[in-house]
CSV table of C-alpha atoms in Angstrom, one decimal:
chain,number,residue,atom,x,y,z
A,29,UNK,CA,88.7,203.4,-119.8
A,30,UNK,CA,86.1,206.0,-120.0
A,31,UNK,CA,85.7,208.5,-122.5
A,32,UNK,CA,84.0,212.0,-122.3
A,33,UNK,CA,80.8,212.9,-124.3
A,34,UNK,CA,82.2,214.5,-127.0
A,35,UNK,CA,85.1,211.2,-127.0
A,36,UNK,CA,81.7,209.1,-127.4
A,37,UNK,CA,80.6,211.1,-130.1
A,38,UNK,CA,83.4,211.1,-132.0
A,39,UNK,CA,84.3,207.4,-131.8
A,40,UNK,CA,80.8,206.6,-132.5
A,41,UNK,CA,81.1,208.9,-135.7
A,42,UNK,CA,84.6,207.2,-136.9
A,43,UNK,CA,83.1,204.0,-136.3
A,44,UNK,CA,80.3,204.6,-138.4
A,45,UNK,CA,82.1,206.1,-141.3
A,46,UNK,CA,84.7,202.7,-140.9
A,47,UNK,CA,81.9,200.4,-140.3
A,48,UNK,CA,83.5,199.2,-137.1
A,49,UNK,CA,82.8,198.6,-133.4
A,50,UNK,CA,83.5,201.7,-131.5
A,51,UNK,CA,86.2,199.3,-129.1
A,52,UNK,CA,88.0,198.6,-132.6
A,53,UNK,CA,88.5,202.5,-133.2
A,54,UNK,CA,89.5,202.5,-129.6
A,55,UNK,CA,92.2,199.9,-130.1
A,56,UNK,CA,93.6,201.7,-133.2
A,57,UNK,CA,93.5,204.9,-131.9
A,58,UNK,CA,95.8,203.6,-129.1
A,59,UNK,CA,98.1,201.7,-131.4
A,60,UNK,CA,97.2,198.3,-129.5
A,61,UNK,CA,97.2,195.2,-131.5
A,62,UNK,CA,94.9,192.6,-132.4
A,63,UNK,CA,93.4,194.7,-135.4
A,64,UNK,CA,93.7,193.8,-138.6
A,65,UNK,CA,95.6,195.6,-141.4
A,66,UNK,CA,92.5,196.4,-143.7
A,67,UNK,CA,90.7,197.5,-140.5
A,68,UNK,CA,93.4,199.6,-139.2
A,69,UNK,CA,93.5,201.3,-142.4
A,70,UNK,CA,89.5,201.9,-142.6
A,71,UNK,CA,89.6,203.6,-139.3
A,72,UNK,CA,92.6,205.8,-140.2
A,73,UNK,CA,91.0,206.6,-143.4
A,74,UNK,CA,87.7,207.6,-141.4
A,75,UNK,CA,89.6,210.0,-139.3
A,76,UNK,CA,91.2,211.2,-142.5
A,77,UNK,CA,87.6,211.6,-144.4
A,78,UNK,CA,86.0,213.2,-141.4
A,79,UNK,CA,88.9,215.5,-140.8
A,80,UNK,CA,89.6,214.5,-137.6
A,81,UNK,CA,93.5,215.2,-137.3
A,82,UNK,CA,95.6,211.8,-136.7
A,83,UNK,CA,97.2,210.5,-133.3
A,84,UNK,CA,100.6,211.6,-133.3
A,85,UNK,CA,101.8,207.7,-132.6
A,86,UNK,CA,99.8,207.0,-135.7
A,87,UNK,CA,101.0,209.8,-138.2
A,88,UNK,CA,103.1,208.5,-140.9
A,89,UNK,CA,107.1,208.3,-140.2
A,90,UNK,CA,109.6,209.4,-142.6
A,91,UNK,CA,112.1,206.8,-143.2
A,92,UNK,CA,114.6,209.7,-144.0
A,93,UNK,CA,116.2,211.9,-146.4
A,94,UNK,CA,117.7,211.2,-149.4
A,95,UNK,CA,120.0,213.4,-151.2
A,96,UNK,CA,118.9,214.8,-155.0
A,97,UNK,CA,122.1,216.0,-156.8
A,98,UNK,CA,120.9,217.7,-160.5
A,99,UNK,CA,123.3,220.0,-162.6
A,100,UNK,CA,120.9,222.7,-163.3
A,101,UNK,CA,117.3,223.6,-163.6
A,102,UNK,CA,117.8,225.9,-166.6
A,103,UNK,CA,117.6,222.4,-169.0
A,104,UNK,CA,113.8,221.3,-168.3
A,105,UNK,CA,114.7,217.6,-168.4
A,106,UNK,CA,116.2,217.7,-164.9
A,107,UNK,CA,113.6,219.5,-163.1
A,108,UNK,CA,111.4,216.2,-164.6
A,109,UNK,CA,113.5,214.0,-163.5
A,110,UNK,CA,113.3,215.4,-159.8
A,111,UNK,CA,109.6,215.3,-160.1
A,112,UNK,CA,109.2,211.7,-160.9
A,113,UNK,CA,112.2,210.7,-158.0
A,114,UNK,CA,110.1,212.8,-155.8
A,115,UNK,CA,106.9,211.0,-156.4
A,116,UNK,CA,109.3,207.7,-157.1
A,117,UNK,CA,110.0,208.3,-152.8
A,118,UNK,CA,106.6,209.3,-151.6
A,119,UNK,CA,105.8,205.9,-150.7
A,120,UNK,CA,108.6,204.5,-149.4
A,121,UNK,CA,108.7,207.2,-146.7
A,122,UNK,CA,111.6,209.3,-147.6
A,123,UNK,CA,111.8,212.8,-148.7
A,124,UNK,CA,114.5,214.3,-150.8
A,125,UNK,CA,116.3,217.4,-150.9
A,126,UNK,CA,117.3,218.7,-153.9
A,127,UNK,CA,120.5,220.2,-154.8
A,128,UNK,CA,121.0,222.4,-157.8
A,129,UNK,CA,124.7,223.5,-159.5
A,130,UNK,CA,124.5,226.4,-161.0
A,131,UNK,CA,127.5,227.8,-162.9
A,132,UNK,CA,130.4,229.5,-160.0
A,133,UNK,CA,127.9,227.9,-157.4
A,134,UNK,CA,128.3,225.4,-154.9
A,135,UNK,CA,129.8,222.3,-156.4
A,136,UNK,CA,128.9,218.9,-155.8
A,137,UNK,CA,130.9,217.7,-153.8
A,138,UNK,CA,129.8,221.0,-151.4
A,139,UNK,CA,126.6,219.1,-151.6
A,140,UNK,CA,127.6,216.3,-151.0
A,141,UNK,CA,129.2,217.2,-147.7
A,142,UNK,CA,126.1,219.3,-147.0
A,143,UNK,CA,124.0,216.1,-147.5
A,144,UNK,CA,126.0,214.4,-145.2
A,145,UNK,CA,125.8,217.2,-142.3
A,146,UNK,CA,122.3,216.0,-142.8
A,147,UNK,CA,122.8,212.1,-142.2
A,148,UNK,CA,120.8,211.7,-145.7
A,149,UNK,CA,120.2,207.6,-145.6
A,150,UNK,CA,121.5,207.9,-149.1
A,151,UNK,CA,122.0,209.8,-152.7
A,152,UNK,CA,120.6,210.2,-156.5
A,153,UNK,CA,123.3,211.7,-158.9
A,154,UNK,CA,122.0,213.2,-162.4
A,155,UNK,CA,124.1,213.6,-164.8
A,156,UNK,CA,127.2,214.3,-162.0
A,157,UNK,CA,130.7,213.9,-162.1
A,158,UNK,CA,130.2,210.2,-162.4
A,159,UNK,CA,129.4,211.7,-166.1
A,160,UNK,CA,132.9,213.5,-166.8
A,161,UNK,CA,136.1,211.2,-167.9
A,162,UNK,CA,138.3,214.0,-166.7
A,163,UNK,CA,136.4,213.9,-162.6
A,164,UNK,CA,138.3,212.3,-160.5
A,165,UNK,CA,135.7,209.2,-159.3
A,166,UNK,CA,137.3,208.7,-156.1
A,167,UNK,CA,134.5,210.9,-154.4
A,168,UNK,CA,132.3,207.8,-154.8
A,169,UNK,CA,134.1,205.3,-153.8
A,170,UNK,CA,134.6,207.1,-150.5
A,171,UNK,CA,130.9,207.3,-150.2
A,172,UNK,CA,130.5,203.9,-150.7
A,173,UNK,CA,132.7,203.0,-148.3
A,174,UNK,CA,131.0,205.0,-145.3
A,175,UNK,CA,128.6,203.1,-146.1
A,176,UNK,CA,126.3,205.3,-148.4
A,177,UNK,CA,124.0,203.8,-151.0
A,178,UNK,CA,124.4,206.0,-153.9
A,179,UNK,CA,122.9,205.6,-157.6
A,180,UNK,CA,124.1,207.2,-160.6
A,181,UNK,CA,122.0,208.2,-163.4
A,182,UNK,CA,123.1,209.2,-167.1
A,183,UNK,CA,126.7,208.6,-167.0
A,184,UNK,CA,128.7,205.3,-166.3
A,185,UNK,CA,132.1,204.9,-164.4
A,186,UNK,CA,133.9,201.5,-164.3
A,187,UNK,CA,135.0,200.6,-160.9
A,188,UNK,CA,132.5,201.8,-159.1
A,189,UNK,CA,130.6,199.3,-157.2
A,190,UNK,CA,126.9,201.1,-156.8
A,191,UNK,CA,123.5,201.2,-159.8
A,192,UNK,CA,123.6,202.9,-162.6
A,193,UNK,CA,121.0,204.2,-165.0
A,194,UNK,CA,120.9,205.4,-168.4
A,195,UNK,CA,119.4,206.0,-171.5
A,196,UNK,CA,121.0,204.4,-174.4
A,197,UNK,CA,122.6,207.0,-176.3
A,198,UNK,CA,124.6,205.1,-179.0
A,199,UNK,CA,121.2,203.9,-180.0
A,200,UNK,CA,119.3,207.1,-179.8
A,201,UNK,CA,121.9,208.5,-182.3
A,202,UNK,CA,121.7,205.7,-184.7
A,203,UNK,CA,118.0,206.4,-184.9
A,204,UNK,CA,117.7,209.8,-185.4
A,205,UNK,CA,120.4,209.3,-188.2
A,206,UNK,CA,117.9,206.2,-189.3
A,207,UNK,CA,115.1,209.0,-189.1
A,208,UNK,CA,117.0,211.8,-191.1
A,209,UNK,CA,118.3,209.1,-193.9
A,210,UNK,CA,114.6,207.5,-194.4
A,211,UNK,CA,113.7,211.1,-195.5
A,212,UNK,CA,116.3,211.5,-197.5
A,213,UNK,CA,118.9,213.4,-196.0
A,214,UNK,CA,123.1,212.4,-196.2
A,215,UNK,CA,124.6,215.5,-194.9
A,216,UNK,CA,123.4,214.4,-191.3
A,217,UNK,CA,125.6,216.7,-188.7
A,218,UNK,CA,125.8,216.1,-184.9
A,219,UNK,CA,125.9,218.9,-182.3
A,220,UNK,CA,126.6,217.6,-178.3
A,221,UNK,CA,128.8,218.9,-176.0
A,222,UNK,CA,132.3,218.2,-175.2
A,223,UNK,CA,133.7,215.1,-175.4
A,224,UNK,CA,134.9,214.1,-171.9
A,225,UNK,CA,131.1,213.1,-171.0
A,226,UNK,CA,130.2,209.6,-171.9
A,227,UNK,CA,126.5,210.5,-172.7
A,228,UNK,CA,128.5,212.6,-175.6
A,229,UNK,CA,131.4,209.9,-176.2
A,230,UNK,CA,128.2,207.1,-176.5
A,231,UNK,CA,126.3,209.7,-179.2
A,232,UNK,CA,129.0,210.3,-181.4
A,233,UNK,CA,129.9,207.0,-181.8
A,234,UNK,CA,126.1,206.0,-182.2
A,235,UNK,CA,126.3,208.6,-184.9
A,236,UNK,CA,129.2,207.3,-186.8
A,237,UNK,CA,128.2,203.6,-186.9
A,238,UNK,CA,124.6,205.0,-188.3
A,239,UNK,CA,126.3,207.2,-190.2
A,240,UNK,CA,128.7,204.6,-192.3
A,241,UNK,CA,125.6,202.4,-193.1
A,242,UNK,CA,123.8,205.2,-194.5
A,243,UNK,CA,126.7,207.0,-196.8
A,244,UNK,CA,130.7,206.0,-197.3
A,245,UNK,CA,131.8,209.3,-195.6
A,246,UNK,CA,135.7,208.8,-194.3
A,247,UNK,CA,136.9,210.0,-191.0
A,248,UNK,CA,137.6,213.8,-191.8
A,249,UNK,CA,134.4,214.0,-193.7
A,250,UNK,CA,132.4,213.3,-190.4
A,251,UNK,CA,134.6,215.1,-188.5
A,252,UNK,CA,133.4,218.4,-190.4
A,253,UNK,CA,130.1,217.3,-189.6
A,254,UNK,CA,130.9,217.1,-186.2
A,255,UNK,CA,129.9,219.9,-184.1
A,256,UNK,CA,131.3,219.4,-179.6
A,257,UNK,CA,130.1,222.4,-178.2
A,258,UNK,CA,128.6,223.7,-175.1
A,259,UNK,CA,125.2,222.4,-174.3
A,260,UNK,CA,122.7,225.0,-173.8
A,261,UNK,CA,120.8,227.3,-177.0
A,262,UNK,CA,124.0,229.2,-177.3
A,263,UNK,CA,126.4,226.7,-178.2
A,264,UNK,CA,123.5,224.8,-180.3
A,265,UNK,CA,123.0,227.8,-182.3
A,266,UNK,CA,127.1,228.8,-182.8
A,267,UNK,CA,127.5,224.8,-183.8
A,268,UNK,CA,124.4,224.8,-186.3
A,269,UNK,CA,125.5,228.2,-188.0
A,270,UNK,CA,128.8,226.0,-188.5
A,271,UNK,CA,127.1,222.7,-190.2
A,272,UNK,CA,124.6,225.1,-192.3
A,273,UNK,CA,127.9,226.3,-193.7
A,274,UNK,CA,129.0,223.2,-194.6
A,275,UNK,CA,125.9,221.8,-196.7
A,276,UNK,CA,124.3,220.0,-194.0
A,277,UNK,CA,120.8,219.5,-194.4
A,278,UNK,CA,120.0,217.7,-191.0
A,279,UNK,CA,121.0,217.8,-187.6
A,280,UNK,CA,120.8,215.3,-184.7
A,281,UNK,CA,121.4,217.6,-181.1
A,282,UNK,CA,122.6,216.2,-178.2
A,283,UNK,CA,119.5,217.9,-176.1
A,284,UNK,CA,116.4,219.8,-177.0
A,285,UNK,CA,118.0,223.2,-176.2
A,286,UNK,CA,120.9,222.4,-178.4
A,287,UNK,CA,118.0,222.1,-180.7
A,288,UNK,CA,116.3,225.2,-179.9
A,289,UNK,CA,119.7,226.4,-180.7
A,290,UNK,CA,120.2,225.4,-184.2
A,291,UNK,CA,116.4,226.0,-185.0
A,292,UNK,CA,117.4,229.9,-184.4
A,293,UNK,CA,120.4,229.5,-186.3
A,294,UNK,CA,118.5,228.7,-189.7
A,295,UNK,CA,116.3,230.8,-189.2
A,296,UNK,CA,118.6,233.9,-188.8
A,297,UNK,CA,120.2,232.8,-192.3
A,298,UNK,CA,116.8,232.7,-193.5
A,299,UNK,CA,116.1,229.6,-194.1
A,300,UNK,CA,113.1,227.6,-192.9
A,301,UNK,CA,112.6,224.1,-190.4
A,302,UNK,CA,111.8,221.4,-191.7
A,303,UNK,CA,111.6,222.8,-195.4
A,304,UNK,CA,115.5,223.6,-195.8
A,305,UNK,CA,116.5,221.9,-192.4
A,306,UNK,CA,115.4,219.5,-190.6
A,307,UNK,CA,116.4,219.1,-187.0
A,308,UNK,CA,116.1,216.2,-184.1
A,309,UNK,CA,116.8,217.0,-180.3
A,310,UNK,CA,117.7,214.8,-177.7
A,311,UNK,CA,115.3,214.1,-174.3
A,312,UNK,CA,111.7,215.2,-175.1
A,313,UNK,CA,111.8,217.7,-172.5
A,314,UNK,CA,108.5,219.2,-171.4
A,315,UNK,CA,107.0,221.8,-173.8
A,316,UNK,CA,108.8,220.6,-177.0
A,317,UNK,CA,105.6,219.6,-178.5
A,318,UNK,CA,104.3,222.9,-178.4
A,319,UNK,CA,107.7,224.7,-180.0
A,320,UNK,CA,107.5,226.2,-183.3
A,321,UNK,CA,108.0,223.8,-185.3
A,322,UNK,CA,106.8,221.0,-182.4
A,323,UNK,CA,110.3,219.4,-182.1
A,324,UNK,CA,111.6,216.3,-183.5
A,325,UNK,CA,113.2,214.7,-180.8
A,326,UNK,CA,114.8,211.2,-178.9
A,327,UNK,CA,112.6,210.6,-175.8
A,328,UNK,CA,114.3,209.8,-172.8
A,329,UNK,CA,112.0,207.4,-170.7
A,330,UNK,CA,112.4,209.8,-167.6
A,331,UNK,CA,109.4,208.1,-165.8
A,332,UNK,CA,111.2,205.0,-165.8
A,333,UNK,CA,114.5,205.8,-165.1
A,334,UNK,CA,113.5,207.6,-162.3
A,335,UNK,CA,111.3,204.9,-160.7
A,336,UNK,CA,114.2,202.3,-161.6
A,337,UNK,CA,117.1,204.5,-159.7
A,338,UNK,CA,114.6,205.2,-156.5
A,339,UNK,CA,114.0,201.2,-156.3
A,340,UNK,CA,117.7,200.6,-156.9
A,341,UNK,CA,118.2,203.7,-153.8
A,342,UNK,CA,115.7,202.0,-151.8
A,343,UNK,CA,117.2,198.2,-151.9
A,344,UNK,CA,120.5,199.3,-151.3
A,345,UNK,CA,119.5,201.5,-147.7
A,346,UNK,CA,117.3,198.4,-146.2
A,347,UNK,CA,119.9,196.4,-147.0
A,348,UNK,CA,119.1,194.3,-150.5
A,349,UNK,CA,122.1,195.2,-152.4
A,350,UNK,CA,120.7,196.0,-156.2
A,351,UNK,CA,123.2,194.7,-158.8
A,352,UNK,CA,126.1,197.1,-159.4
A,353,UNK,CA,125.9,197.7,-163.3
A,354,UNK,CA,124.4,199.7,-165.7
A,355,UNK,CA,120.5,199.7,-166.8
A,356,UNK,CA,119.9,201.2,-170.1
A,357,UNK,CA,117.2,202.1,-171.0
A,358,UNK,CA,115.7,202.2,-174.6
A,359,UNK,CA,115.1,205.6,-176.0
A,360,UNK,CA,112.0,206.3,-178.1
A,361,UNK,CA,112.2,208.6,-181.7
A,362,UNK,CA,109.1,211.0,-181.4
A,363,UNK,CA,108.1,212.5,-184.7
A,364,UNK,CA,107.0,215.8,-185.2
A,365,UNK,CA,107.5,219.2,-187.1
A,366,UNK,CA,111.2,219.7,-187.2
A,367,UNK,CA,112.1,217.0,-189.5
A,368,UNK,CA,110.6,216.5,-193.4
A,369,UNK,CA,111.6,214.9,-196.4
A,370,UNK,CA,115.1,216.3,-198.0
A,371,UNK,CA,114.8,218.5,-201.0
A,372,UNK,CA,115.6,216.7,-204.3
A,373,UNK,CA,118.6,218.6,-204.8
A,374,UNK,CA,120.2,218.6,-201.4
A,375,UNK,CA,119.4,214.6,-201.8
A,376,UNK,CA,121.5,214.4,-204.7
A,377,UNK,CA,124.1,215.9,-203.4
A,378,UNK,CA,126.3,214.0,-201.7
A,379,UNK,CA,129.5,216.9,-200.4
A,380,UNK,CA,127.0,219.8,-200.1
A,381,UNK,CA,128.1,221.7,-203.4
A,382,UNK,CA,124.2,221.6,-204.9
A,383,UNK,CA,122.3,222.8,-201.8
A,384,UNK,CA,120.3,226.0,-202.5
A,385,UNK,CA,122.9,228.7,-200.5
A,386,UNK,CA,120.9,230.6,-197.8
A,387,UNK,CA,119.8,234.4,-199.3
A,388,UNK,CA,122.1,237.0,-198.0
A,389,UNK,CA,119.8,239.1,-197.4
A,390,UNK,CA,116.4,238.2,-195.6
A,391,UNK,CA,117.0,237.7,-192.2
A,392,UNK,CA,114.7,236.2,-189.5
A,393,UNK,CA,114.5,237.1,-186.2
A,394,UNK,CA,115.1,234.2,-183.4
């Protein structure tokens, strides 16, 4: 084969920069064999460095698309969670394409079917349907059967046969009440949202087996200090106003913006986090350290999770069927400035009646 000038020059200068022979750049420019992997990979990298642009033969493949199905963006913990799966894929070739439910948008299973229009080799659900008691779980089963590798994270569904990943919510709510009740605090509400999720099912009973070992409450006495409502700031802050009636002196949310939510409810009765309320999220979203107060809060290991559902994705396409149950994962209580030790008096009383009542007449602004 014989190569012009400027071919000379240039396979002299890869060879150079690899520290090989110029037939060895020759060979791996041609995609011949008899090189080995290292070497293959210093030459590529020399073309790389010297900005020569890649062979298309030698250009990386994409092994496919894979489907990204996330409720909304609005809740920062979801847009993180696409990051990571995004990165999580990178490496193994395949890209993703993310789908986003927004309120009276398309629905998921009009994304799904999208997806499929688009032979996606298979498909992450975040907090889906797979979530919701009342959803009929059928959807998957039929994907399944196609076959389509799916994987389900933050919600469980018996019957299914396909990965599923969670954080453990029972135990993040028994911690935070742990938190609250080490500072002194036994009016301890809970805010999540409605109760056909199992993230919120899992919480509340977390919260009621924490919530017996720390004070002998009956039934319908946690049942006034239990707040379903929708997530988001709004229905955090409409639930909160609700418990600050009713003497409580700390609240464990069922997500950051909940607690967002109830943070702007004290302070619009005028009273002051952590000093007359202290307040723990859920999910250590991004930017909670830096909210005012920096916010108390049960950190979901989003890094892991993520990397643990792409694995389980990744298994199940080439063909190494991951094991068809739930991974929990542990959650992690990170203090900061939301939470403080319970006034004396609010500590001593145990039904609310000798917590200071909120002035009727300063009010903050949210």
């Amino acid at each position: 084969m014989s190569y012009s000038a400027p071919m000379r020059a240039r396979l002299s200068d890869i060879a150079q920069q690899a520290d090989v022979s110029e037939a060895t750049v020759s060979r791996v420019l041609n995609d011949r064999p008899g090189v080995a992997p290292e070497t293959r990979q210093a030459v590529l990298t020399a073309l790389d460095v010297l900005g020569y642009e890649r062979p298309a033969r030698l250009r990386k493949r994409s092994a496919g698309l894979v489907g990204l199905v996330v409720p909304e963006l609005d809740n920062p913990i979801f847009p993180a969670f696409a990051q990571i799966i995004e990165s999580a894929l990178a490496p193994t070739g395949f890209t993703p394409v993310l789908c986003t439910q927004t309120p009276g948008g398309v629905r998921e299973d009009e994304y799904v079917e999208m997806l499929l229009d688009r032979q996606v080799s298979g498909i992450v659900f975040v907090s889906g349907l797979h979530a919701d008691t009342a959803a009929d779980h059928d959807r998957y089963r039929t994907l399944i059967a196609r076959p389509l590798p799916i994987v389900m994270i933050n919600g469980y569904a018996p019957g299914i046969p396909a990965p599923f990943v969670s954080c453990d919510d029972r135990e993040a709510a028994e911690l935070a009440v742990a938190h609250l009740g080490a500072l002194g605090h036994r009016r301890i509400g809970l805010i999540t949202g409605p109760d056909r999720f199992v993230p919120v099912q899992r919480k509340v009973s977390g919260y009621k087996t924490a919530m017996s070992r720390l004070v002998q409450l009956d039934d319908d006495e946690l049942g006034e200090l239990t707040e379903l409502s929708l997530f988001g700031v709004e229905g955090g802050e409409a639930a909160a106003g609700r418990l600050i009636e009713r003497g409580a002196t700390g609240i464990v949310c069922g997500s950051d913006l909940m607690a967002l939510g109830a943070i702007r409810a004290a302070r619009q009765r005028g009273l002051s986090v952590p000093e007359d309320l202290s307040v723990v999220g859920y999910d250590d979203s991004p930017l909670m350290a830096f909210t005012d107060p920096p916010l108390t809060t049960m950190r979901q290991p989003v890094a892991a999770m993520a990397v643990a559902a792409v694995r389980a994705l990744v298994d199940e396409i080439n063909g190494h069927a991951a094991p068809h149950s739930e991974y929990l994962f542990r959650p992690e209580l990170v203090v900061r400035g939301s939470t403080a030790v319970a006034r004396r008096d609010d500590a001593a009383s145990q039904g609310g009646q000798g917590r200071r009542p909120a002035p009727s007449v300063l009010s903050v602004p949210a």
